[in-house]
Amino acid sequence: MKIIYHLLFIFSLFISANSAIAQVESINTDRPDQSDGVYTIPKNTFQLENGITIAKQTVINNLMLRYGLTPSTEIRLLLDVGKEFENKGLLPVSLSFKQRIIEQKEIIPAMTLVGYVAFEQLASKDFKGNKLPFEIKMAFENEINDKFSIGYNLGTSNQFKDLNLSAALGYNIIDKISTFVEYFSTLSKNGNEHNIDAGILYIINPKLQIDIAYAQPLHGLDNKPFSTIGISYSFR
């Protein structure tokens, strides 16, 4: 009888440990919102995030491949393919990095440095160019409680001529379902753009997530709403 009790005790510890691991290691993505999160994926792991963006005369497949170099550093490859008005094919290939700087400490937010560079030569003829446009941003996040969090980005692009801002309020409905509302904008000499979006994320299991979002411009030259739907998977 003692052996049975011991086995039951060991089994309960095993289940508890696995439950804790599953909670800690649930997939965390940088889609479908427009902000970059502070999270970096674990070392030596891959994560695939794929979605389709649909707007008027536009259908683009957005693929991001993420790899964890260290527990706080990751690199990403972005491949977008589709049709935008009369242009179609592969958009400029982009490389990105994320470097986690600090974790949240009371009211001090978690902070992560994020960078992007696009290679216009690595694109189909309709999207090809000779420049290397880049963007640098800081990502911040404050967890208010178990249900609410606030994420916000401050960045620059167009050779430091444009200022890019975003702020998102996230809400965990239940453990596997969360939602968000977000404001994102670009401030530029050529005209400012202001937009809002909202979406839902569903974690099917700790490695697999599906999502959907809708964005509506408030003001700007590109007054075109869009929607996106996607799926993400963590290879670990």
mmCIF file of C-alpha atoms in Angstrom:
data_model
loop_
_atom_site.group_PDB
_atom_site.id
_atom_site.type_symbol
_atom_site.label_atom_id
_atom_site.label_comp_id
_atom_site.label_asym_id
_atom_site.label_seq_id
_atom_site.Cartn_x
_atom_site.Cartn_y
_atom_site.Cartn_z
ATOM 1 C CA MET A 1 0.000 0.000 0.000
ATOM 2 C CA LYS A 2 2.876 2.368 0.804
ATOM 3 C CA ILE A 3 4.265 1.798 -2.688
ATOM 4 C CA ILE A 4 0.934 2.864 -4.198
ATOM 5 C CA TYR A 5 0.892 6.017 -2.065
ATOM 6 C CA HIS A 6 4.453 6.808 -3.124
ATOM 7 C CA LEU A 7 3.606 6.286 -6.785
ATOM 8 C CA LEU A 8 0.520 8.496 -6.489
ATOM 9 C CA PHE A 9 2.591 11.178 -4.780
ATOM 10 C CA ILE A 10 5.283 11.085 -7.497
ATOM 11 C CA PHE A 11 2.610 11.126 -10.205
ATOM 12 C CA SER A 12 0.924 14.181 -8.657
ATOM 13 C CA LEU A 13 4.270 16.001 -8.516
ATOM 14 C CA PHE A 14 4.890 15.150 -12.167
ATOM 15 C CA ILE A 15 1.479 16.498 -13.208
ATOM 16 C CA SER A 16 1.963 19.672 -11.168
ATOM 17 C CA ALA A 17 5.412 20.262 -12.652
ATOM 18 C CA ASN A 18 4.143 19.765 -16.184
ATOM 19 C CA SER A 19 1.225 22.127 -15.554
ATOM 20 C CA ALA A 20 3.595 24.797 -14.271
ATOM 21 C CA ILE A 21 5.901 24.367 -17.258
ATOM 22 C CA ALA A 22 2.976 24.595 -19.662
ATOM 23 C CA GLN A 23 1.846 27.838 -18.034
ATOM 24 C CA VAL A 24 5.327 29.367 -18.065
ATOM 25 C CA GLU A 25 6.162 28.301 -21.606
ATOM 26 C CA SER A 26 2.908 29.140 -23.399
ATOM 27 C CA ILE A 27 3.549 30.719 -26.791
ATOM 28 C CA ASN A 28 3.925 34.516 -26.862
ATOM 29 C CA THR A 29 3.716 36.255 -30.255
ATOM 30 C CA ASP A 30 4.258 39.638 -31.881
ATOM 31 C CA ARG A 31 1.012 39.425 -33.836
ATOM 32 C CA PRO A 32 -1.721 40.346 -34.666
ATOM 33 C CA ASP A 33 -1.256 43.846 -33.215
ATOM 34 C CA GLN A 34 1.125 46.467 -34.611
ATOM 35 C CA SER A 35 3.269 46.764 -31.485
ATOM 36 C CA ASP A 36 6.327 44.688 -30.673
ATOM 37 C CA GLY A 37 6.199 42.996 -27.284
ATOM 38 C CA VAL A 38 8.982 42.866 -24.721
ATOM 39 C CA TYR A 39 9.061 39.050 -24.731
ATOM 40 C CA THR A 40 11.945 37.157 -26.366
ATOM 41 C CA ILE A 41 11.634 33.457 -27.160
ATOM 42 C CA PRO A 42 13.753 30.878 -25.257
ATOM 43 C CA LYS A 43 17.343 30.138 -26.300
ATOM 44 C CA ASN A 44 17.833 27.698 -29.202
ATOM 45 C CA THR A 45 14.134 27.622 -30.087
ATOM 46 C CA PHE A 46 12.307 28.532 -33.293
ATOM 47 C CA GLN A 47 8.933 30.196 -33.568
ATOM 48 C CA LEU A 48 6.850 30.649 -36.713
ATOM 49 C CA GLU A 49 4.236 33.401 -36.963
ATOM 50 C CA ASN A 50 2.183 33.558 -40.153
ATOM 51 C CA GLY A 51 -0.806 35.675 -41.102
ATOM 52 C CA ILE A 52 -2.759 37.024 -44.046
ATOM 53 C CA THR A 53 -3.500 40.752 -44.284
ATOM 54 C CA ILE A 54 -6.522 41.717 -46.357
ATOM 55 C CA ALA A 55 -7.494 45.233 -47.454
ATOM 56 C CA LYS A 56 -8.899 46.935 -50.527
ATOM 57 C CA GLN A 57 -6.875 45.696 -53.532
ATOM 58 C CA THR A 58 -4.388 44.123 -51.111
ATOM 59 C CA VAL A 59 -3.745 40.546 -50.003
ATOM 60 C CA ILE A 60 -0.376 39.853 -48.362
ATOM 61 C CA ASN A 61 0.928 36.787 -46.533
ATOM 62 C CA ASN A 62 3.125 37.871 -43.606
ATOM 63 C CA LEU A 63 5.652 35.318 -42.337
ATOM 64 C CA MET A 64 8.004 35.863 -39.413
ATOM 65 C CA LEU A 65 10.593 33.286 -38.315
ATOM 66 C CA ARG A 66 12.053 33.868 -34.847
ATOM 67 C CA TYR A 67 15.122 32.234 -33.282
ATOM 68 C CA GLY A 68 16.369 32.620 -29.713
ATOM 69 C CA LEU A 69 20.116 33.295 -29.613
ATOM 70 C CA THR A 70 20.255 33.735 -25.833
ATOM 71 C CA PRO A 71 17.609 33.860 -23.094
ATOM 72 C CA SER A 72 17.271 37.607 -23.786
ATOM 73 C CA THR A 73 18.208 37.965 -27.482
ATOM 74 C CA GLU A 74 16.457 36.836 -30.646
ATOM 75 C CA ILE A 75 16.781 37.362 -34.387
ATOM 76 C CA ARG A 76 13.903 37.330 -36.872
ATOM 77 C CA LEU A 77 13.434 36.892 -40.614
ATOM 78 C CA LEU A 78 10.388 38.531 -42.229
ATOM 79 C CA LEU A 79 9.046 37.353 -45.596
ATOM 80 C CA ASP A 80 5.957 39.049 -47.066
ATOM 81 C CA VAL A 81 4.428 37.839 -50.331
ATOM 82 C CA GLY A 82 1.283 39.025 -52.053
ATOM 83 C CA LYS A 83 -0.482 41.643 -54.127
ATOM 84 C CA GLU A 84 -0.853 45.352 -53.453
ATOM 85 C CA PHE A 85 -2.800 47.224 -56.130
ATOM 86 C CA GLU A 86 -1.003 46.350 -59.402
ATOM 87 C CA ASN A 87 2.192 45.199 -57.692
ATOM 88 C CA LYS A 88 2.657 41.555 -56.769
ATOM 89 C CA GLY A 89 5.354 39.152 -55.620
ATOM 90 C CA LEU A 90 7.902 39.158 -52.805
ATOM 91 C CA LEU A 91 8.187 42.365 -50.797
ATOM 92 C CA PRO A 92 11.664 43.374 -49.525
ATOM 93 C CA VAL A 93 13.096 40.744 -47.183
ATOM 94 C CA SER A 94 13.646 42.097 -43.662
ATOM 95 C CA LEU A 95 15.880 41.107 -40.758
ATOM 96 C CA SER A 96 15.110 42.037 -37.180
ATOM 97 C CA PHE A 97 16.499 41.649 -33.680
ATOM 98 C CA LYS A 98 15.121 41.924 -30.168
ATOM 99 C CA GLN A 99 17.229 42.537 -27.075
ATOM 100 C CA ARG A 100 15.501 42.361 -23.714
ATOM 101 C CA ILE A 101 16.935 45.013 -21.396
ATOM 102 C CA ILE A 102 15.100 44.803 -18.069
ATOM 103 C CA GLU A 103 12.124 43.022 -16.551
ATOM 104 C CA GLN A 104 9.302 44.963 -14.937
ATOM 105 C CA LYS A 105 10.066 46.219 -11.428
ATOM 106 C CA GLU A 106 6.958 47.598 -9.737
ATOM 107 C CA ILE A 107 5.942 50.661 -11.803
ATOM 108 C CA ILE A 108 9.115 50.554 -13.945
ATOM 109 C CA PRO A 109 8.106 48.805 -17.197
ATOM 110 C CA ALA A 110 9.826 45.886 -18.853
ATOM 111 C CA MET A 111 11.952 47.196 -21.742
ATOM 112 C CA THR A 112 13.198 45.629 -24.980
ATOM 113 C CA LEU A 113 15.164 47.134 -27.874
ATOM 114 C CA VAL A 114 13.878 46.170 -31.341
ATOM 115 C CA GLY A 115 15.389 46.832 -34.776
ATOM 116 C CA TYR A 116 14.396 46.168 -38.382
ATOM 117 C CA VAL A 117 16.215 46.536 -41.695
ATOM 118 C CA ALA A 118 14.666 45.819 -45.113
ATOM 119 C CA PHE A 119 16.726 44.758 -48.141
ATOM 120 C CA GLU A 120 14.981 46.262 -51.162
ATOM 121 C CA GLN A 121 17.283 44.378 -53.544
ATOM 122 C CA LEU A 122 15.847 41.116 -52.170
ATOM 123 C CA ALA A 123 12.379 41.560 -53.634
ATOM 124 C CA SER A 124 10.346 40.903 -56.757
ATOM 125 C CA LYS A 125 10.669 43.474 -59.535
ATOM 126 C CA ASP A 126 7.442 45.256 -58.567
ATOM 127 C CA PHE A 127 8.810 45.984 -55.077
ATOM 128 C CA LYS A 128 12.562 46.129 -55.778
ATOM 129 C CA GLY A 129 14.661 49.166 -54.857
ATOM 130 C CA ASN A 130 18.182 50.165 -53.837
ATOM 131 C CA LYS A 131 17.668 51.399 -50.290
ATOM 132 C CA LEU A 132 18.038 49.822 -46.855
ATOM 133 C CA PRO A 133 15.153 51.302 -44.859
ATOM 134 C CA PHE A 134 15.352 50.635 -41.135
ATOM 135 C CA GLU A 135 13.371 51.136 -37.958
ATOM 136 C CA ILE A 136 14.547 51.258 -34.347
ATOM 137 C CA LYS A 137 12.152 51.188 -31.424
ATOM 138 C CA MET A 138 11.853 50.639 -27.712
ATOM 139 C CA ALA A 139 9.119 48.313 -26.499
ATOM 140 C CA PHE A 140 7.677 48.755 -23.005
ATOM 141 C CA GLU A 141 5.162 46.741 -20.990
ATOM 142 C CA ASN A 142 3.451 47.078 -17.637
ATOM 143 C CA GLU A 143 1.474 44.168 -16.213
ATOM 144 C CA ILE A 144 -1.267 45.759 -14.135
ATOM 145 C CA ASN A 145 -2.620 42.487 -12.741
ATOM 146 C CA ASP A 146 -3.384 38.929 -13.897
ATOM 147 C CA LYS A 147 -5.987 40.241 -16.347
ATOM 148 C CA PHE A 148 -4.734 43.574 -17.705
ATOM 149 C CA SER A 149 -1.470 44.722 -19.298
ATOM 150 C CA ILE A 150 -0.333 47.794 -21.209
ATOM 151 C CA GLY A 151 2.245 47.590 -24.003
ATOM 152 C CA TYR A 152 3.633 50.600 -25.815
ATOM 153 C CA ASN A 153 6.308 51.337 -28.433
ATOM 154 C CA LEU A 154 8.338 54.411 -29.307
ATOM 155 C CA GLY A 155 10.404 54.251 -32.497
ATOM 156 C CA THR A 156 11.798 56.010 -35.521
ATOM 157 C CA SER A 157 12.119 55.181 -39.230
ATOM 158 C CA ASN A 158 12.685 56.865 -42.613
ATOM 159 C CA GLN A 159 16.251 57.828 -41.642
ATOM 160 C CA PHE A 160 15.073 59.196 -38.277
ATOM 161 C CA LYS A 161 12.560 61.515 -39.980
ATOM 162 C CA ASP A 162 9.421 59.695 -38.816
ATOM 163 C CA LEU A 163 8.232 59.029 -35.288
ATOM 164 C CA ASN A 164 6.279 55.805 -34.741
ATOM 165 C CA LEU A 165 4.054 55.376 -31.700
ATOM 166 C CA SER A 166 1.744 52.651 -30.439
ATOM 167 C CA ALA A 167 -0.088 51.732 -27.257
ATOM 168 C CA ALA A 168 -2.153 48.609 -26.594
ATOM 169 C CA LEU A 169 -4.349 47.513 -23.709
ATOM 170 C CA GLY A 170 -4.482 43.735 -23.329
ATOM 171 C CA TYR A 171 -7.092 41.751 -21.395
ATOM 172 C CA ASN A 172 -6.994 38.032 -20.556
ATOM 173 C CA ILE A 173 -10.575 36.801 -20.748
ATOM 174 C CA ILE A 174 -9.536 33.317 -19.611
ATOM 175 C CA ASP A 175 -6.200 31.484 -19.581
ATOM 176 C CA LYS A 176 -6.335 30.639 -23.292
ATOM 177 C CA ILE A 177 -8.209 33.633 -24.715
ATOM 178 C CA SER A 178 -7.059 37.251 -24.695
ATOM 179 C CA THR A 179 -8.066 40.406 -26.498
ATOM 180 C CA PHE A 180 -6.618 43.852 -27.114
ATOM 181 C CA VAL A 181 -7.375 47.342 -28.353
ATOM 182 C CA GLU A 182 -4.555 49.441 -29.775
ATOM 183 C CA TYR A 183 -3.712 52.888 -31.070
ATOM 184 C CA PHE A 184 -0.820 53.230 -33.526
ATOM 185 C CA SER A 185 0.458 56.202 -35.507
ATOM 186 C CA THR A 186 3.257 57.615 -37.625
ATOM 187 C CA LEU A 187 4.193 61.285 -37.326
ATOM 188 C CA SER A 188 5.879 62.565 -40.479
ATOM 189 C CA LYS A 189 6.538 65.745 -42.445
ATOM 190 C CA ASN A 190 4.489 64.234 -45.264
ATOM 191 C CA GLY A 191 1.453 63.885 -43.005
ATOM 192 C CA ASN A 192 0.485 62.138 -39.804
ATOM 193 C CA GLU A 193 -1.346 58.817 -39.681
ATOM 194 C CA HIS A 194 -3.534 57.731 -36.768
ATOM 195 C CA ASN A 195 -5.125 54.282 -36.508
ATOM 196 C CA ILE A 196 -6.855 51.939 -34.087
ATOM 197 C CA ASP A 197 -7.230 48.172 -34.109
ATOM 198 C CA ALA A 198 -8.603 45.364 -31.974
ATOM 199 C CA GLY A 199 -8.176 41.615 -31.967
ATOM 200 C CA ILE A 200 -8.548 38.257 -30.250
ATOM 201 C CA LEU A 201 -5.883 35.600 -29.595
ATOM 202 C CA TYR A 202 -6.633 31.970 -28.755
ATOM 203 C CA ILE A 203 -3.936 29.622 -27.429
ATOM 204 C CA ILE A 204 -4.979 26.137 -28.558
ATOM 205 C CA ASN A 205 -2.103 24.560 -26.634
ATOM 206 C CA PRO A 206 1.168 25.940 -25.177
ATOM 207 C CA LYS A 207 2.826 25.761 -28.614
ATOM 208 C CA LEU A 208 -0.022 26.801 -30.936
ATOM 209 C CA GLN A 209 -1.959 30.071 -31.271
ATOM 210 C CA ILE A 210 -4.525 31.468 -33.709
ATOM 211 C CA ASP A 211 -5.557 35.118 -33.937
ATOM 212 C CA ILE A 212 -7.689 37.660 -35.763
ATOM 213 C CA ALA A 213 -7.696 41.474 -35.791
ATOM 214 C CA TYR A 214 -9.270 44.444 -37.555
ATOM 215 C CA ALA A 215 -7.718 47.906 -38.029
ATOM 216 C CA GLN A 216 -9.446 51.185 -38.850
ATOM 217 C CA PRO A 217 -7.633 54.392 -39.893
ATOM 218 C CA LEU A 218 -8.684 57.545 -38.062
ATOM 219 C CA HIS A 219 -6.709 60.092 -40.069
ATOM 220 C CA GLY A 220 -4.014 60.010 -42.736
ATOM 221 C CA LEU A 221 -3.139 59.580 -46.380
ATOM 222 C CA ASP A 222 -3.609 55.802 -46.376
ATOM 223 C CA ASN A 223 -7.235 55.762 -45.271
ATOM 224 C CA LYS A 224 -7.660 52.009 -45.806
ATOM 225 C CA PRO A 225 -9.008 49.609 -43.152
ATOM 226 C CA PHE A 226 -7.552 46.108 -43.060
ATOM 227 C CA SER A 227 -8.030 42.789 -41.317
ATOM 228 C CA THR A 228 -5.613 39.992 -40.510
ATOM 229 C CA ILE A 229 -5.913 36.370 -39.471
ATOM 230 C CA GLY A 230 -3.007 34.170 -38.473
ATOM 231 C CA ILE A 231 -1.501 31.123 -36.839
ATOM 232 C CA SER A 232 1.705 30.764 -34.820
ATOM 233 C CA TYR A 233 3.693 27.754 -33.625
ATOM 234 C CA SER A 234 6.633 27.369 -31.246
ATOM 235 C CA PHE A 235 9.128 24.587 -32.100
ATOM 236 C CA ARG A 236 10.396 23.519 -28.671
#
